[in-house]
Amino acid sequence: MAVVAVQQFVCFADSNWRNIARPCIPSHTTILLHSRKKIQFSLISCSSSQTPEVGTQTAESCVNLGLELFSKGRVKDALTQFETALSLNPNPVEAQAAYYNKACCHAYRGEGKKAADCLRTALKEYNLKFGTILNDPDLASFRALPEFKELQEEARLGGEDIGYSFRRDLKLISEVQAPFRGVRRFFYIALTAAAGISLFFTVPRLIRAISGGDGAPDLLATSGNAAINIGGIVVLVALFFWDNKKEEEQLAQISRDETLSRLPLRLSTNRVVELVQLRDTVRPVILAGKKETVSQAMQRAERFRTELLKRGVLLVPVIWGEGRETKIEKKGFGLQPKAAESLPSIGEDFEKRAQSITAKSKLKSEIRFKAEVVSPAEWERWIRDQQKSEGVSLGEDVYIILRLDGRVRRSGKGMPDWQQIVKELPPMEAFLSKLER
């Protein structure tokens, strides 16, 4: 759960709220998936403000007390404190903190609908970033529920009930991937308007041509002009709607990529990382199906192990039904998350960049030929969404090959032909591999 702590400091000139949790944006498209960080708010009040009397309840104190209670495992009492905070006329930041942490409590208790309602309110009314929900390891159990899928779909489409911030983020990625879509739409609209104006003047001429008489225009030529204008309008409108449909499909795929990049894996060293942390390092190959089928595919892959490792292949087996049998571990506010923090970005200072390089080198040394999925229910849900988008029967054995930048390279039914994959994928040192990064 992302911790939202509100602390008050006296004797400063102005107020400042700092939110260190940023929305996640997949780096392969430069948006949707960065580091997972705790949400932390700090309230700095001016020197003229008075310190609250001891024992006086405020929204701030209730949120902080709720966090403390949750860290001790007293989830029910923590939930009560967050509800109390919401009844004490909180400011927008305190309200966002209370709703978000309340949602995390409900997720801990397995109450998916209540968690979704709290998150929906925080998204709509208090500008909660959807990336925070995607990144928080303590909402892993909620992300495996159908209520999360509904919430994510609502956020992707946008609307009055949930706001438009997540959709705006997705559209930014879409514009990067398809930079000429706006230009095409401009020409669709401009040419449709031109054809409409031409048709407006052609229709009276066509009526006169049909009526005949002295000075009437040629019927064949006039009807031909009208047909061209009408045909142009129909084609341009169809292209406009087709482009809109493609954009929605692209937004849905970007949303799935966002979810995929935050799925957790356990490496051979027992270290748990998110898929986004392996970006530019490996090409994960997801094998999803019945246990017998996946086991056979893994055995066949052993014969090509050396060549596959040269190409950065990391096998990720997902067994159907394993997510329903595995109980998702619940985590609280104060507990250390299993997934490691993402590496610092290029924009940070030199020391942190050096630490990033060291950490990435260490991570490379931990990667072997196979990784184990964590939270199998989340993996299954993502794979089934991918199957649905590609028209594949749900529950069918499939494989999905990812690029070095984390996007889906290709997928197919059944299990992969490893010899073909060796031929298809360039070695990690090759120029084509560098282009994938």
Coordinates of C-alpha atoms in Angstrom, one line a residue:
M1 CA 0.0 0.0 0.0
A2 CA 1.3 3.4 -0.8
V3 CA 1.8 5.1 2.5
V4 CA 0.2 8.6 2.7
A5 CA 1.7 10.4 5.7
V6 CA 0.8 13.9 6.6
Q7 CA 3.2 15.7 8.9
Q8 CA 3.0 19.3 10.3
F9 CA 6.0 21.6 10.8
V10 CA 5.8 25.0 12.3
C11 CA 7.7 28.3 11.8
F12 CA 7.9 28.3 8.0
A13 CA 6.7 31.1 5.8
D14 CA 4.4 29.2 3.4
S15 CA 2.7 25.9 2.7
N16 CA 4.1 23.2 0.5
W17 CA 2.7 19.8 -0.4
R18 CA 5.2 17.3 -2.0
N19 CA 4.0 14.2 -3.7
I20 CA 6.9 11.9 -4.6
A21 CA 4.7 9.3 -6.3
R22 CA 4.5 9.9 -10.0
P23 CA 2.2 8.2 -12.5
C24 CA 3.8 5.3 -14.2
I25 CA 4.4 5.3 -18.0
P26 CA 6.0 2.5 -20.0
S27 CA 9.5 3.6 -20.9
H28 CA 9.4 2.0 -24.3
T29 CA 6.8 4.7 -25.2
T30 CA 8.2 7.1 -22.7
I31 CA 5.1 6.9 -20.6
L32 CA 3.4 4.5 -18.3
L33 CA 5.8 2.6 -16.0
H34 CA 8.5 4.2 -13.9
S35 CA 9.7 3.5 -10.3
R36 CA 7.3 2.4 -7.7
K37 CA 7.5 4.7 -4.7
K38 CA 5.5 5.3 -1.6
I39 CA 3.1 8.3 -1.6
Q40 CA 4.1 10.8 1.0
F41 CA 2.6 14.1 1.8
S42 CA 4.1 16.8 4.1
L43 CA 2.2 19.8 5.3
I44 CA 4.2 22.8 6.2
S45 CA 2.1 25.5 7.9
C46 CA 3.0 29.1 8.4
S47 CA 4.3 30.5 11.6
S48 CA 1.0 32.2 12.3
S49 CA -0.9 28.9 12.6
Q50 CA -1.6 27.5 16.0
T51 CA -0.6 24.0 17.0
P52 CA -3.7 21.9 17.6
E53 CA -4.6 21.1 21.1
V54 CA -3.5 17.8 22.4
G55 CA -6.2 15.2 21.9
T56 CA -8.0 17.2 19.2
Q57 CA -8.8 15.0 16.2
T58 CA -7.9 16.3 12.7
A59 CA -8.0 14.6 9.4
E60 CA -4.3 14.7 9.4
S61 CA -3.9 13.0 12.7
C62 CA -6.5 10.4 11.8
V63 CA -4.7 9.5 8.6
N64 CA -1.4 9.2 10.5
L65 CA -2.9 7.1 13.3
G66 CA -4.6 4.9 10.7
L67 CA -1.2 4.3 9.0
E68 CA 0.3 3.4 12.4
L69 CA -2.5 1.0 13.2
F70 CA -2.2 -0.7 9.9
S71 CA 1.5 -1.2 10.3
K72 CA 0.6 -3.1 13.5
G73 CA -1.9 -5.3 11.7
R74 CA -5.0 -3.6 13.1
V75 CA -6.7 -3.2 9.8
K76 CA -10.2 -2.7 11.1
D77 CA -9.1 0.0 13.5
A78 CA -7.1 1.7 10.7
L79 CA -10.1 1.6 8.4
T80 CA -12.1 3.4 11.2
Q81 CA -9.5 6.1 11.4
F82 CA -9.6 6.8 7.6
E83 CA -13.4 7.0 7.7
T84 CA -13.1 9.4 10.6
A85 CA -10.6 11.5 8.7
L86 CA -13.1 11.9 5.8
S87 CA -15.8 13.1 8.2
L88 CA -13.5 15.9 9.6
N89 CA -13.7 18.2 6.6
P90 CA -10.3 17.2 5.1
N91 CA -8.5 19.3 2.5
P92 CA -8.1 17.7 -1.0
V93 CA -4.7 16.1 -0.2
E94 CA -5.9 14.6 3.1
A95 CA -9.0 13.4 1.4
Q96 CA -7.0 11.7 -1.3
A97 CA -4.8 10.1 1.3
A98 CA -7.8 8.9 3.3
Y99 CA -9.6 7.4 0.3
Y100 CA -6.6 5.7 -1.1
N101 CA -5.5 4.2 2.2
K102 CA -9.1 3.2 2.9
A103 CA -9.1 1.4 -0.5
C104 CA -5.9 -0.4 0.5
C105 CA -7.6 -1.6 3.7
H106 CA -10.5 -2.9 1.8
A107 CA -8.1 -4.7 -0.6
Y108 CA -6.4 -6.3 2.3
R109 CA -9.7 -7.6 3.6
G110 CA -10.6 -8.9 0.1
E111 CA -13.4 -6.4 -0.4
G112 CA -12.9 -5.6 -4.0
K113 CA -16.1 -3.5 -4.7
K114 CA -15.5 -1.2 -1.7
A115 CA -11.8 -0.8 -2.7
A116 CA -12.9 0.1 -6.2
D117 CA -15.4 2.6 -5.0
C118 CA -12.8 4.4 -2.9
L119 CA -10.3 4.5 -5.7
R120 CA -12.9 5.7 -8.1
T121 CA -13.7 8.6 -5.8
A122 CA -10.0 9.5 -5.3
L123 CA -9.5 9.4 -9.1
K124 CA -12.5 11.6 -9.9
E125 CA -12.5 14.1 -7.2
Y126 CA -9.0 14.2 -5.8
N127 CA -6.7 13.8 -8.8
L128 CA -5.3 10.4 -7.8
K129 CA -3.0 9.1 -10.6
F130 CA -4.0 5.7 -11.9
G131 CA -0.3 4.8 -12.2
T132 CA -0.2 4.8 -8.4
I133 CA -2.8 2.0 -8.3
L134 CA -0.8 0.1 -10.9
N135 CA 2.5 0.4 -9.1
D136 CA 1.5 -0.3 -5.5
P137 CA 2.6 -3.8 -4.5
D138 CA 0.0 -3.8 -1.7
L139 CA -2.8 -3.6 -4.2
A140 CA -1.6 -6.8 -5.9
S141 CA -4.6 -8.7 -4.5
F142 CA -7.0 -6.0 -5.8
R143 CA -5.4 -6.0 -9.3
A144 CA -6.2 -9.7 -9.5
L145 CA -9.9 -9.1 -9.0
P146 CA -12.5 -8.3 -11.7
E147 CA -13.3 -5.0 -10.0
F148 CA -9.8 -3.8 -11.0
K149 CA -10.4 -4.7 -14.6
E150 CA -13.6 -2.7 -14.6
L151 CA -11.9 0.2 -13.0
Q152 CA -9.0 0.1 -15.4
E153 CA -11.4 0.0 -18.4
E154 CA -13.4 3.0 -17.0
A155 CA -10.1 4.9 -16.6
R156 CA -9.0 4.1 -20.1
L157 CA -12.3 5.3 -21.6
G158 CA -12.5 8.3 -19.2
G159 CA -15.7 9.9 -18.1
E160 CA -17.4 12.0 -15.4
D161 CA -17.5 9.1 -13.0
I162 CA -13.7 8.6 -13.0
G163 CA -12.0 11.6 -14.7
Y164 CA -9.8 11.8 -17.7
S165 CA -6.2 11.9 -16.4
F166 CA -5.4 8.2 -17.2
R167 CA -6.9 8.5 -20.7
R168 CA -4.8 11.7 -21.3
D169 CA -1.7 9.8 -20.3
L170 CA -2.6 7.0 -22.7
K171 CA -3.3 9.4 -25.5
L172 CA 0.1 11.0 -25.1
I173 CA 1.7 7.6 -25.6
S174 CA -0.6 6.9 -28.6
E175 CA 0.5 10.2 -30.2
V176 CA 4.2 9.2 -29.8
Q177 CA 3.5 5.8 -31.5
A178 CA 1.3 7.3 -34.2
P179 CA 2.5 10.9 -34.7
F180 CA 0.6 11.5 -37.9
R181 CA -2.8 10.5 -36.7
G182 CA -3.7 14.1 -35.9
V183 CA -2.6 15.2 -39.4
R184 CA -4.6 12.5 -41.0
R185 CA -7.7 13.5 -39.0
F186 CA -7.2 17.2 -40.0
F187 CA -7.2 16.2 -43.7
Y188 CA -10.2 13.9 -43.2
I189 CA -12.2 16.8 -41.7
A190 CA -10.9 19.4 -44.2
L191 CA -11.6 17.3 -47.3
T192 CA -15.0 16.2 -46.0
A193 CA -15.9 19.9 -45.5
A194 CA -14.7 20.7 -49.0
A195 CA -16.7 17.9 -50.5
G196 CA -19.7 18.9 -48.5
I197 CA -19.5 22.5 -49.7
S198 CA -19.1 21.3 -53.3
L199 CA -22.1 19.0 -52.9
F200 CA -24.1 21.9 -51.5
F201 CA -23.6 23.9 -54.8
T202 CA -24.0 20.8 -57.0
V203 CA -27.4 19.7 -55.7
P204 CA -29.3 22.7 -57.1
R205 CA -27.5 22.2 -60.5
L206 CA -28.5 18.6 -60.4
I207 CA -32.1 19.5 -59.8
R208 CA -32.0 22.0 -62.8
A209 CA -30.3 19.3 -65.0
I210 CA -33.1 16.8 -64.1
S211 CA -35.8 19.4 -64.8
G212 CA -34.3 20.2 -68.2
G213 CA -35.1 23.3 -70.2
D214 CA -33.0 26.1 -71.7
G215 CA -29.7 26.7 -70.0
A216 CA -29.9 23.5 -67.9
P217 CA -26.5 21.9 -67.1
D218 CA -25.5 18.6 -68.5
L219 CA -27.2 15.9 -66.5
L220 CA -24.4 13.3 -66.9
A221 CA -21.6 15.6 -65.8
T222 CA -23.6 17.1 -62.9
S223 CA -24.7 13.7 -61.6
G224 CA -21.1 12.5 -61.9
N225 CA -19.9 15.5 -59.8
A226 CA -22.5 14.8 -57.2
A227 CA -21.6 11.1 -57.0
I228 CA -17.9 12.0 -56.6
N229 CA -18.7 14.3 -53.7
I230 CA -21.0 11.9 -52.0
G231 CA -18.5 9.0 -52.5
G232 CA -15.7 11.2 -51.1
I233 CA -17.7 12.1 -48.0
V234 CA -18.6 8.5 -47.3
V235 CA -15.0 7.3 -47.7
L236 CA -13.5 10.1 -45.6
V237 CA -16.0 9.6 -42.8
A238 CA -15.4 5.9 -42.9
L239 CA -11.6 6.5 -42.6
F240 CA -12.2 8.9 -39.7
F241 CA -14.1 6.3 -37.7
W242 CA -11.7 3.6 -38.7
D243 CA -8.8 5.8 -37.3
N244 CA -10.8 6.3 -34.1
K245 CA -11.3 2.6 -33.7
K246 CA -7.6 1.9 -34.2
E247 CA -6.8 4.5 -31.6
E248 CA -9.0 2.9 -29.1
E249 CA -7.4 -0.5 -29.8
Q250 CA -4.0 1.1 -29.4
L251 CA -5.0 2.7 -26.1
A252 CA -6.2 -0.7 -24.9
Q253 CA -2.9 -2.3 -25.9
I254 CA -0.9 0.5 -24.1
S255 CA -3.0 -0.1 -21.0
R256 CA -2.3 -3.8 -21.2
D257 CA 1.4 -3.0 -21.6
E258 CA 1.3 -0.8 -18.5
T259 CA -0.2 -3.7 -16.5
L260 CA 2.3 -6.2 -18.0
S261 CA 5.3 -4.2 -17.1
R262 CA 4.3 -4.2 -13.4
L263 CA 3.8 -7.9 -13.1
P264 CA 6.2 -9.5 -10.6
L265 CA 8.8 -12.3 -11.2
R266 CA 11.0 -14.2 -8.9
L267 CA 14.5 -14.8 -10.2
S268 CA 16.7 -17.8 -9.6
T269 CA 18.3 -16.0 -6.7
N270 CA 14.9 -15.6 -5.0
R271 CA 14.8 -11.9 -5.7
V272 CA 11.5 -10.5 -6.7
V273 CA 11.5 -7.8 -9.5
E274 CA 8.9 -6.3 -11.8
L275 CA 9.0 -7.0 -15.5
V276 CA 9.8 -3.3 -16.2
Q277 CA 13.1 -3.7 -14.2
L278 CA 14.3 -6.3 -16.8
R279 CA 13.7 -4.0 -19.7
D280 CA 16.7 -3.8 -22.1
T281 CA 18.2 -6.8 -20.4
V282 CA 16.1 -9.8 -21.4
R283 CA 13.5 -11.0 -23.9
P284 CA 10.9 -12.7 -21.7
V285 CA 9.0 -15.6 -23.4
I286 CA 5.7 -16.3 -21.6
L287 CA 4.5 -19.9 -21.8
A288 CA 0.9 -20.2 -20.7
G289 CA -1.1 -23.4 -20.6
K290 CA -1.7 -26.7 -18.9
K291 CA 1.1 -27.9 -16.6
E292 CA 2.0 -30.9 -18.9
T293 CA 2.2 -28.7 -22.0
V294 CA 4.3 -26.0 -20.4
S295 CA 6.7 -28.6 -18.9
Q296 CA 7.3 -30.2 -22.2
A297 CA 8.0 -26.8 -23.8
M298 CA 10.5 -26.0 -21.1
Q299 CA 12.2 -29.4 -21.6
R300 CA 12.5 -28.8 -25.4
A301 CA 13.9 -25.3 -24.7
E302 CA 16.8 -26.9 -22.7
R303 CA 18.2 -28.3 -26.0
F304 CA 18.6 -24.7 -27.3
R305 CA 19.6 -23.2 -23.9
T306 CA 22.9 -21.8 -25.0
E307 CA 21.6 -20.1 -28.2
L308 CA 18.5 -18.8 -26.4
L309 CA 20.7 -17.3 -23.6
K310 CA 22.8 -15.5 -26.2
R311 CA 19.5 -13.9 -27.4
G312 CA 18.5 -12.9 -23.9
V313 CA 15.5 -15.3 -23.7
L314 CA 14.0 -15.6 -20.2
L315 CA 11.4 -18.3 -19.8
V316 CA 8.3 -17.3 -17.8
P317 CA 5.9 -20.3 -17.3
V318 CA 2.3 -19.6 -16.3
I319 CA 0.2 -22.6 -15.4
W320 CA -3.6 -22.3 -15.9
G321 CA -5.4 -22.5 -12.5
E322 CA -2.3 -21.8 -10.4
G323 CA -3.6 -18.3 -9.6
R324 CA -6.8 -19.7 -8.0
E325 CA -4.9 -22.2 -5.9
T326 CA -2.3 -19.7 -4.7
K327 CA -3.4 -17.3 -1.9
I328 CA -2.1 -13.9 -2.6
E329 CA -0.1 -12.5 0.3
K330 CA -1.5 -9.5 2.0
K331 CA 0.8 -6.7 2.8
G332 CA 0.4 -3.7 5.0
F333 CA 1.5 -0.1 5.1
G334 CA 4.6 -0.6 7.1
L335 CA 5.8 -3.8 5.6
Q336 CA 8.8 -4.0 3.3
P337 CA 7.6 -4.7 -0.3
K338 CA 9.0 -7.8 -1.9
A339 CA 9.6 -6.2 -5.3
A340 CA 12.8 -4.1 -5.5
E341 CA 12.6 -0.4 -6.2
S342 CA 13.0 0.5 -9.8
L343 CA 16.4 2.0 -10.8
P344 CA 16.9 5.8 -10.7
S345 CA 16.3 7.7 -13.9
I346 CA 18.9 9.5 -16.0
G347 CA 17.6 12.8 -14.7
E348 CA 19.0 12.2 -11.2
D349 CA 22.4 13.1 -9.9
F350 CA 25.6 11.4 -10.8
E351 CA 25.9 9.4 -7.6
K352 CA 22.4 7.9 -8.1
R353 CA 23.2 7.1 -11.8
A354 CA 26.3 5.3 -10.7
Q355 CA 24.2 3.3 -8.2
S356 CA 21.8 2.6 -11.0
I357 CA 24.5 1.1 -13.2
T358 CA 25.8 -1.0 -10.3
A359 CA 22.3 -2.2 -9.5
K360 CA 21.6 -3.1 -13.1
S361 CA 24.8 -5.0 -13.4
K362 CA 24.0 -6.9 -10.3
L363 CA 20.5 -7.6 -11.7
K364 CA 22.0 -9.0 -14.9
S365 CA 24.1 -11.4 -13.0
E366 CA 21.1 -12.7 -11.2
I367 CA 19.1 -13.5 -14.3
R368 CA 19.2 -17.1 -15.4
F369 CA 17.2 -19.1 -18.0
K370 CA 13.9 -19.3 -16.1
A371 CA 11.9 -17.1 -13.7
E372 CA 8.9 -17.9 -11.5
V373 CA 5.8 -15.8 -11.6
V374 CA 4.6 -14.0 -8.4
S375 CA 0.8 -13.4 -8.0
P376 CA -0.2 -15.9 -10.7
A377 CA -3.8 -14.6 -10.7
E378 CA -2.5 -11.2 -12.0
W379 CA -0.5 -13.0 -14.8
E380 CA -3.5 -15.1 -15.8
R381 CA -5.8 -12.1 -16.0
W382 CA -3.3 -10.2 -18.2
I383 CA -2.8 -13.2 -20.5
R384 CA -6.6 -13.8 -20.9
D385 CA -7.0 -10.1 -21.7
Q386 CA -4.4 -10.5 -24.4
Q387 CA -6.1 -13.6 -25.7
K388 CA -9.4 -11.8 -25.9
S389 CA -7.9 -8.8 -27.8
E390 CA -6.3 -11.2 -30.4
G391 CA -9.5 -13.4 -30.8
V392 CA -7.9 -16.5 -29.2
S393 CA -10.1 -18.8 -27.1
L394 CA -9.7 -18.1 -23.4
G395 CA -7.7 -20.8 -21.6
E396 CA -6.0 -22.0 -24.8
D397 CA -2.3 -22.8 -24.6
V398 CA -0.4 -19.8 -25.9
Y399 CA 3.1 -18.2 -25.9
I400 CA 4.0 -14.5 -25.9
I401 CA 7.4 -13.2 -26.9
L402 CA 8.4 -9.8 -25.6
R403 CA 10.8 -7.3 -27.1
L404 CA 13.8 -5.9 -25.1
D405 CA 11.7 -2.7 -24.6
G406 CA 8.9 -4.6 -22.9
R407 CA 6.4 -4.6 -25.8
V408 CA 4.8 -7.7 -27.2
R409 CA 6.9 -8.9 -30.2
R410 CA 4.5 -11.6 -31.3
S411 CA 2.4 -14.4 -29.9
G412 CA 0.9 -17.6 -31.0
K413 CA -1.3 -20.6 -30.1
G414 CA 0.3 -23.7 -28.6
M415 CA 4.0 -23.7 -27.6
P416 CA 6.8 -22.1 -29.6
D417 CA 9.2 -23.6 -32.1
W418 CA 12.5 -22.9 -30.3
Q419 CA 14.6 -23.5 -33.4
Q420 CA 12.5 -20.9 -35.3
I421 CA 12.9 -18.5 -32.3
V422 CA 16.7 -18.9 -32.4
K423 CA 16.6 -18.0 -36.1
E424 CA 14.3 -15.0 -35.6
L425 CA 15.9 -13.3 -32.6
P426 CA 19.2 -11.5 -33.1
P427 CA 22.0 -12.0 -30.4
M428 CA 22.1 -9.4 -27.7
E429 CA 25.2 -7.8 -29.1
A430 CA 23.8 -7.5 -32.6
F431 CA 22.8 -4.1 -34.1
L432 CA 19.1 -5.1 -34.4
S433 CA 19.0 -5.8 -30.7
K434 CA 20.2 -2.3 -30.0
L435 CA 17.4 -0.9 -32.1
E436 CA 14.9 -2.7 -29.8
R437 CA 16.1 -0.9 -26.7

